[in-house]
Amino acid sequence: MVHFVGAGPGAPDLITVRGQKLLEEADCVIYAGSLVNPALLEHTKEGALIRNSAEMTLEEVLEVMEAMEEQGKTTVRLHTGDMSLYGAVREQMDRLDALGISYDDTPGVSSFCGAAAALRAEYTLPGVSQTVIISRMAGRTPVPEGEQISMLARHGASMALFLSSGMLPALQEELLRGAYTEDTPAALVYKATWPEEKVIRCTLGTLAERGAAAGISKTALVLVGDFLGDAYDRSLLYDPAFTTGFRKGQKR
Ligand code: SAH
């Protein structure tokens, strides 16, 4: 059996209770060494086989899983954040299906949630944005036609950009081609929830300059949108005059 587990954004106590238990019981752990906090491996079983997938190909990962399965052993495949975002998890699941090896998924806290926590921010502020766009700049991995940042930026919604902090000048330019302006609030969050976390609040017009000054070029998220500003409407859900399925609104 293979368990895909989301490790969370970095802090070792931000893995789920279920994920932690699976990790403690695993005979083999294949972890994404470029981003998973090694502190998470401290509580693995004595004698467990630990492999770093950063140094492996998909084929090699599958070989280890297959060998474990043949011995009736369990493997935890530990992905950073939540594996459903830029996790290259689907290709593993499809190969396991073809091999007849069973698996399950335990989600994790994605880094975009860790970054919001670091900023004490809410992506979906009433009257500001009710949409979060998660995307990335095209790098060595291309993005499909129609998903260019400049096109997504037309909505002026809250945006969380992964895998793009090494391309800040180009990212800034693309974002400015949409609905945002030089004054739109932005932030860079480096290693959210790790001890070395850095939070930089800026405007879109100063994003690249501030990122360069802080020496940030990887393991960071770029957030942009008016959700990082000060103006918003209060929620209807908690408005005394608003009736919900659980509470009758009072006339003011
Ligand atoms: N599945 C992961 C994302 C993997 S892609 C998740 O859900 O978070 C790797 C990218 O995620 C990095 O380049 C960076 O943009 C972002 N990232 C991962 N962990 C991060 C963290 N702790 N702080 C800021 N960004 C992080």
mmCIF file of C-alpha atoms and ligand atoms in Angstrom:
data_model
loop_
_atom_site.group_PDB
_atom_site.id
_atom_site.type_symbol
_atom_site.label_atom_id
_atom_site.label_comp_id
_atom_site.label_asym_id
_atom_site.label_seq_id
_atom_site.Cartn_x
_atom_site.Cartn_y
_atom_site.Cartn_z
ATOM 1 C CA MET A 1 0.000 0.000 0.000
ATOM 2 C CA VAL A 2 1.198 3.482 -0.839
ATOM 3 C CA HIS A 3 0.016 6.516 1.101
ATOM 4 C CA PHE A 4 0.398 9.897 -0.564
ATOM 5 C CA VAL A 5 0.689 12.422 2.244
ATOM 6 C CA GLY A 6 0.758 16.214 2.158
ATOM 7 C CA ALA A 7 3.525 17.351 4.510
ATOM 8 C CA GLY A 8 2.184 20.875 4.959
ATOM 9 C CA PRO A 9 4.083 24.079 4.204
ATOM 10 C CA GLY A 10 7.090 23.552 6.457
ATOM 11 C CA ALA A 11 6.487 23.675 10.220
ATOM 12 C CA PRO A 12 6.579 20.006 11.260
ATOM 13 C CA ASP A 13 3.449 20.341 13.386
ATOM 14 C CA LEU A 14 1.421 21.496 10.386
ATOM 15 C CA ILE A 15 1.129 17.987 8.952
ATOM 16 C CA THR A 16 -2.315 16.460 9.606
ATOM 17 C CA VAL A 17 -2.823 14.009 12.471
ATOM 18 C CA ARG A 18 -3.558 11.290 9.903
ATOM 19 C CA GLY A 19 -0.465 12.133 7.869
ATOM 20 C CA GLN A 20 1.739 12.046 10.982
ATOM 21 C CA LYS A 21 0.399 8.619 11.955
ATOM 22 C CA LEU A 22 0.997 7.192 8.487
ATOM 23 C CA LEU A 23 4.511 8.628 8.529
ATOM 24 C CA GLU A 24 5.271 7.048 11.905
ATOM 25 C CA GLU A 25 4.049 3.638 10.737
ATOM 26 C CA ALA A 26 5.626 3.587 7.261
ATOM 27 C CA ASP A 27 8.263 1.008 6.277
ATOM 28 C CA CYS A 28 9.489 3.384 3.576
ATOM 29 C CA VAL A 29 9.261 7.153 3.139
ATOM 30 C CA ILE A 30 9.958 8.833 -0.172
ATOM 31 C CA TYR A 31 10.007 12.558 0.518
ATOM 32 C CA ALA A 32 10.301 15.584 -1.742
ATOM 33 C CA GLY A 33 13.657 16.696 -0.345
ATOM 34 C CA SER A 34 13.753 20.077 -2.035
ATOM 35 C CA LEU A 35 10.891 21.412 0.104
ATOM 36 C CA VAL A 36 9.791 18.954 2.790
ATOM 37 C CA ASN A 37 11.141 19.882 6.226
ATOM 38 C CA PRO A 38 13.552 17.070 7.245
ATOM 39 C CA ALA A 39 12.336 17.503 10.848
ATOM 40 C CA LEU A 40 9.279 15.526 9.747
ATOM 41 C CA LEU A 41 11.470 12.449 9.268
ATOM 42 C CA GLU A 42 12.613 12.369 12.892
ATOM 43 C CA HIS A 43 9.661 10.260 14.001
ATOM 44 C CA THR A 44 9.798 7.601 11.333
ATOM 45 C CA LYS A 45 10.064 3.939 12.319
ATOM 46 C CA GLU A 46 13.446 2.526 13.296
ATOM 47 C CA GLY A 47 14.969 0.946 10.182
ATOM 48 C CA ALA A 48 12.522 2.584 7.767
ATOM 49 C CA LEU A 49 13.935 3.119 4.285
ATOM 50 C CA ILE A 50 14.110 6.876 3.634
ATOM 51 C CA ARG A 51 14.592 8.129 0.086
ATOM 52 C CA ASN A 52 14.789 11.690 -1.237
ATOM 53 C CA SER A 53 12.778 12.015 -4.440
ATOM 54 C CA ALA A 54 14.625 15.194 -5.436
ATOM 55 C CA GLU A 55 17.422 12.888 -6.595
ATOM 56 C CA MET A 56 15.135 10.366 -8.294
ATOM 57 C CA THR A 57 13.159 9.995 -11.516
ATOM 58 C CA LEU A 58 9.510 8.933 -11.634
ATOM 59 C CA GLU A 59 10.693 5.473 -12.716
ATOM 60 C CA GLU A 60 13.015 5.174 -9.708
ATOM 61 C CA VAL A 61 10.256 6.280 -7.322
ATOM 62 C CA LEU A 62 7.962 3.635 -8.794
ATOM 63 C CA GLU A 63 10.677 0.960 -8.530
ATOM 64 C CA VAL A 64 11.020 1.593 -4.794
ATOM 65 C CA MET A 65 7.246 1.522 -4.304
ATOM 66 C CA GLU A 66 6.991 -1.721 -6.253
ATOM 67 C CA ALA A 67 9.799 -3.385 -4.310
ATOM 68 C CA MET A 68 8.125 -2.386 -1.018
ATOM 69 C CA GLU A 69 4.781 -3.680 -2.212
ATOM 70 C CA GLU A 70 6.331 -7.056 -3.130
ATOM 71 C CA GLN A 71 7.520 -7.377 0.479
ATOM 72 C CA GLY A 72 4.072 -6.431 1.808
ATOM 73 C CA LYS A 73 5.423 -3.147 3.167
ATOM 74 C CA THR A 74 3.866 0.320 3.252
ATOM 75 C CA THR A 75 5.314 3.403 1.604
ATOM 76 C CA VAL A 76 4.545 7.014 2.437
ATOM 77 C CA ARG A 77 5.128 9.362 -0.472
ATOM 78 C CA LEU A 78 5.548 12.691 1.278
ATOM 79 C CA HIS A 79 4.809 15.748 -0.826
ATOM 80 C CA THR A 80 5.227 19.372 0.157
ATOM 81 C CA GLY A 81 2.123 21.372 1.061
ATOM 82 C CA ASP A 82 -0.801 19.608 -0.558
ATOM 83 C CA MET A 83 0.096 17.214 -3.334
ATOM 84 C CA SER A 84 -2.767 18.322 -5.566
ATOM 85 C CA LEU A 85 -0.881 21.533 -6.413
ATOM 86 C CA TYR A 86 2.257 21.148 -8.550
ATOM 87 C CA GLY A 87 2.848 17.781 -6.902
ATOM 88 C CA ALA A 88 3.371 15.558 -9.978
ATOM 89 C CA VAL A 89 1.148 13.096 -8.146
ATOM 90 C CA ARG A 90 -1.279 12.102 -10.868
ATOM 91 C CA GLU A 91 1.421 10.393 -12.935
ATOM 92 C CA GLN A 92 2.391 8.317 -9.902
ATOM 93 C CA MET A 93 -1.213 7.324 -9.180
ATOM 94 C CA ASP A 94 -1.814 6.327 -12.798
ATOM 95 C CA ARG A 95 1.299 4.118 -12.807
ATOM 96 C CA LEU A 96 0.267 2.521 -9.515
ATOM 97 C CA ASP A 97 -3.177 1.818 -11.024
ATOM 98 C CA ALA A 98 -1.476 0.132 -13.975
ATOM 99 C CA LEU A 99 0.678 -1.939 -11.605
ATOM 100 C CA GLY A 100 -2.336 -2.892 -9.489
ATOM 101 C CA ILE A 101 -0.832 -1.290 -6.362
ATOM 102 C CA SER A 102 -3.398 0.342 -4.080
ATOM 103 C CA TYR A 103 -2.906 3.791 -2.638
ATOM 104 C CA ASP A 104 -4.733 6.574 -0.840
ATOM 105 C CA ASP A 105 -4.307 10.328 -0.393
ATOM 106 C CA THR A 106 -4.030 12.360 2.793
ATOM 107 C CA PRO A 107 -4.216 16.073 2.015
ATOM 108 C CA GLY A 108 -1.912 18.680 3.506
ATOM 109 C CA VAL A 109 -1.930 22.399 4.244
ATOM 110 C CA SER A 110 -0.801 24.104 1.065
ATOM 111 C CA SER A 111 1.826 26.828 1.239
ATOM 112 C CA PHE A 112 -0.667 29.376 -0.075
ATOM 113 C CA CYS A 113 -2.608 28.823 3.163
ATOM 114 C CA GLY A 114 0.624 29.044 5.155
ATOM 115 C CA ALA A 115 1.416 32.325 3.404
ATOM 116 C CA ALA A 116 -2.030 33.769 4.206
ATOM 117 C CA ALA A 117 -1.473 32.832 7.840
ATOM 118 C CA ALA A 118 1.942 34.528 7.823
ATOM 119 C CA LEU A 119 0.304 37.671 6.447
ATOM 120 C CA ARG A 120 -2.805 37.365 8.658
ATOM 121 C CA ALA A 121 -4.710 37.743 5.399
ATOM 122 C CA GLU A 122 -8.032 36.541 4.008
ATOM 123 C CA TYR A 123 -8.071 35.896 0.255
ATOM 124 C CA THR A 124 -11.851 36.172 -0.099
ATOM 125 C CA LEU A 125 -12.760 39.516 1.426
ATOM 126 C CA PRO A 126 -16.372 40.641 0.839
ATOM 127 C CA GLY A 127 -16.537 43.570 -1.539
ATOM 128 C CA VAL A 128 -12.934 42.965 -2.661
ATOM 129 C CA SER A 129 -12.575 39.506 -4.180
ATOM 130 C CA GLN A 130 -14.408 36.229 -3.933
ATOM 131 C CA THR A 131 -11.954 34.389 -6.148
ATOM 132 C CA VAL A 132 -8.447 33.063 -5.659
ATOM 133 C CA ILE A 133 -6.383 32.377 -8.751
ATOM 134 C CA ILE A 134 -3.536 29.939 -8.218
ATOM 135 C CA SER A 135 -1.059 29.883 -11.031
ATOM 136 C CA ARG A 136 2.583 30.157 -11.998
ATOM 137 C CA MET A 137 4.776 31.847 -14.583
ATOM 138 C CA ALA A 138 5.831 29.683 -17.483
ATOM 139 C CA GLY A 139 9.387 28.585 -16.838
ATOM 140 C CA ARG A 140 11.054 25.432 -18.106
ATOM 141 C CA THR A 141 7.571 23.955 -17.609
ATOM 142 C CA PRO A 142 5.264 25.762 -20.047
ATOM 143 C CA VAL A 143 1.722 26.864 -19.132
ATOM 144 C CA PRO A 144 -1.124 26.199 -21.558
ATOM 145 C CA GLU A 145 -2.298 28.864 -23.990
ATOM 146 C CA GLY A 146 -4.860 31.147 -22.340
ATOM 147 C CA GLU A 147 -3.321 30.805 -18.866
ATOM 148 C CA GLN A 148 -0.684 33.511 -19.213
ATOM 149 C CA ILE A 149 -0.440 35.597 -16.054
ATOM 150 C CA SER A 150 -1.421 38.730 -17.991
ATOM 151 C CA MET A 151 -4.716 37.062 -18.967
ATOM 152 C CA LEU A 152 -5.473 35.747 -15.490
ATOM 153 C CA ALA A 153 -4.620 39.175 -14.079
ATOM 154 C CA ARG A 154 -7.520 40.718 -16.017
ATOM 155 C CA HIS A 155 -9.887 39.655 -13.256
ATOM 156 C CA GLY A 156 -8.171 41.701 -10.565
ATOM 157 C CA ALA A 157 -8.937 38.813 -8.186
ATOM 158 C CA SER A 158 -6.719 37.593 -5.346
ATOM 159 C CA MET A 159 -3.746 35.761 -6.837
ATOM 160 C CA ALA A 160 -1.224 33.322 -5.386
ATOM 161 C CA LEU A 161 1.731 32.637 -7.669
ATOM 162 C CA PHE A 162 3.797 29.522 -7.122
ATOM 163 C CA LEU A 163 7.179 28.673 -8.664
ATOM 164 C CA SER A 164 7.687 32.207 -9.934
ATOM 165 C CA SER A 165 9.836 34.065 -7.403
ATOM 166 C CA GLY A 166 12.900 33.586 -9.608
ATOM 167 C CA MET A 167 11.235 35.657 -12.328
ATOM 168 C CA LEU A 168 9.977 38.664 -10.410
ATOM 169 C CA PRO A 169 10.645 41.404 -13.000
ATOM 170 C CA ALA A 170 8.780 39.458 -15.711
ATOM 171 C CA LEU A 171 6.033 38.467 -13.278
ATOM 172 C CA GLN A 172 5.517 42.070 -12.202
ATOM 173 C CA GLU A 173 5.261 43.156 -15.826
ATOM 174 C CA GLU A 174 2.730 40.419 -16.655
ATOM 175 C CA LEU A 175 0.581 41.266 -13.641
ATOM 176 C CA LEU A 176 0.599 44.952 -14.567
ATOM 177 C CA ARG A 177 -0.796 44.079 -17.982
ATOM 178 C CA GLY A 178 -3.997 42.965 -16.229
ATOM 179 C CA ALA A 179 -6.348 44.835 -13.906
ATOM 180 C CA TYR A 180 -3.794 45.623 -11.210
ATOM 181 C CA THR A 181 -1.881 48.870 -10.922
ATOM 182 C CA GLU A 182 1.544 49.816 -9.567
ATOM 183 C CA ASP A 183 -0.215 50.586 -6.267
ATOM 184 C CA THR A 184 -2.007 47.257 -5.893
ATOM 185 C CA PRO A 185 -0.835 45.630 -2.672
ATOM 186 C CA ALA A 186 1.457 42.623 -3.075
ATOM 187 C CA ALA A 187 3.546 40.380 -0.860
ATOM 188 C CA LEU A 188 6.366 37.893 -1.063
ATOM 189 C CA VAL A 189 6.374 35.135 1.506
ATOM 190 C CA TYR A 190 9.581 33.126 1.723
ATOM 191 C CA LYS A 191 9.452 29.736 3.459
ATOM 192 C CA ALA A 192 6.080 30.335 5.092
ATOM 193 C CA THR A 193 5.841 28.629 8.515
ATOM 194 C CA TRP A 194 9.552 27.640 8.551
ATOM 195 C CA PRO A 195 11.768 29.209 11.252
ATOM 196 C CA GLU A 196 13.462 31.280 8.511
ATOM 197 C CA GLU A 197 10.143 32.630 7.152
ATOM 198 C CA LYS A 198 10.353 36.112 5.630
ATOM 199 C CA VAL A 199 7.365 38.297 4.832
ATOM 200 C CA ILE A 200 7.707 41.264 2.528
ATOM 201 C CA ARG A 201 4.730 43.519 2.027
ATOM 202 C CA CYS A 202 5.003 45.871 -0.925
ATOM 203 C CA THR A 203 3.076 47.159 -3.913
ATOM 204 C CA LEU A 204 3.043 45.540 -7.317
ATOM 205 C CA GLY A 205 5.172 48.398 -8.644
ATOM 206 C CA THR A 206 7.964 47.575 -6.170
ATOM 207 C CA LEU A 207 7.681 43.769 -6.114
ATOM 208 C CA ALA A 208 10.772 42.905 -8.166
ATOM 209 C CA GLU A 209 12.926 45.550 -6.488
ATOM 210 C CA ARG A 210 11.924 44.452 -2.984
ATOM 211 C CA GLY A 211 12.427 40.783 -3.837
ATOM 212 C CA ALA A 212 15.916 41.462 -5.200
ATOM 213 C CA ALA A 213 16.834 43.569 -2.167
ATOM 214 C CA ALA A 214 15.792 40.706 0.133
ATOM 215 C CA GLY A 215 17.664 38.163 -2.021
ATOM 216 C CA ILE A 216 14.535 36.056 -2.531
ATOM 217 C CA SER A 217 14.519 33.946 -5.668
ATOM 218 C CA LYS A 218 13.040 30.602 -4.592
ATOM 219 C CA THR A 219 10.790 28.825 -2.079
ATOM 220 C CA ALA A 220 8.522 31.830 -2.022
ATOM 221 C CA LEU A 221 5.014 32.723 -3.019
ATOM 222 C CA VAL A 222 3.956 35.966 -4.606
ATOM 223 C CA LEU A 223 0.565 37.226 -3.558
ATOM 224 C CA VAL A 224 -1.194 40.106 -5.203
ATOM 225 C CA GLY A 225 -4.557 41.781 -4.893
ATOM 226 C CA ASP A 226 -6.598 44.253 -2.911
ATOM 227 C CA PHE A 227 -7.223 41.577 -0.290
ATOM 228 C CA LEU A 228 -3.859 42.726 1.075
ATOM 229 C CA GLY A 229 -5.218 46.269 1.432
ATOM 230 C CA ASP A 230 -7.301 47.823 4.191
ATOM 231 C CA ALA A 231 -10.744 48.301 2.617
ATOM 232 C CA TYR A 232 -13.457 45.628 2.619
ATOM 233 C CA ASP A 233 -17.112 45.081 3.503
ATOM 234 C CA ARG A 234 -18.172 43.251 6.621
ATOM 235 C CA SER A 235 -19.639 39.777 6.018
ATOM 236 C CA LEU A 236 -23.372 39.260 5.633
ATOM 237 C CA LEU A 237 -23.054 35.885 7.339
ATOM 238 C CA TYR A 238 -22.328 37.485 10.700
ATOM 239 C CA ASP A 239 -24.448 40.600 10.186
ATOM 240 C CA PRO A 240 -27.155 40.855 12.895
ATOM 241 C CA ALA A 241 -29.787 41.735 10.232
ATOM 242 C CA PHE A 242 -29.007 38.725 8.019
ATOM 243 C CA THR A 243 -31.042 35.520 8.342
ATOM 244 C CA THR A 244 -29.255 32.228 7.762
ATOM 245 C CA GLY A 245 -30.265 28.577 8.128
ATOM 246 C CA PHE A 246 -28.918 28.748 11.690
ATOM 247 C CA ARG A 247 -29.882 32.207 12.908
ATOM 248 C CA LYS A 248 -32.781 34.625 12.428
ATOM 249 C CA GLY A 249 -31.805 38.172 11.483
ATOM 250 C CA GLN A 250 -32.894 40.997 13.790
ATOM 251 C CA LYS A 251 -34.381 44.247 12.457
ATOM 252 C CA ARG A 252 -32.148 47.200 13.117
HETATM 253 N N1 SAH B 1 2.338 21.318 -3.312
HETATM 254 C C1 SAH B 1 2.980 22.511 -2.804
HETATM 255 C C2 SAH B 1 3.585 23.360 -3.911
HETATM 256 C C3 SAH B 1 4.759 22.702 -4.594
HETATM 257 S S1 SAH B 1 5.449 23.679 -5.870
HETATM 258 C C4 SAH B 1 1.985 23.300 -1.945
HETATM 259 O O1 SAH B 1 0.819 22.937 -1.855
HETATM 260 O O2 SAH B 1 2.402 24.282 -1.338
HETATM 261 C C5 SAH B 1 6.779 24.464 -5.061
HETATM 262 C C6 SAH B 1 6.502 25.933 -4.879
HETATM 263 O O3 SAH B 1 5.588 26.094 -3.815
HETATM 264 C C7 SAH B 1 7.701 26.780 -4.487
HETATM 265 O O4 SAH B 1 8.426 27.200 -5.609
HETATM 266 C C8 SAH B 1 7.039 27.946 -3.815
HETATM 267 O O5 SAH B 1 6.496 28.833 -4.766
HETATM 268 C C9 SAH B 1 5.885 27.275 -3.118
HETATM 269 N N2 SAH B 1 6.163 26.923 -1.725
HETATM 270 C C10 SAH B 1 6.230 25.685 -1.189
HETATM 271 N N3 SAH B 1 6.426 25.747 0.150
HETATM 272 C C11 SAH B 1 6.477 27.062 0.450
HETATM 273 C C12 SAH B 1 6.615 27.800 1.663
HETATM 274 N N4 SAH B 1 6.739 27.191 2.850
HETATM 275 N N5 SAH B 1 6.602 29.141 1.599
HETATM 276 C C13 SAH B 1 6.449 29.800 0.422
HETATM 277 N N6 SAH B 1 6.304 29.159 -0.748
HETATM 278 C C14 SAH B 1 6.316 27.822 -0.731
#
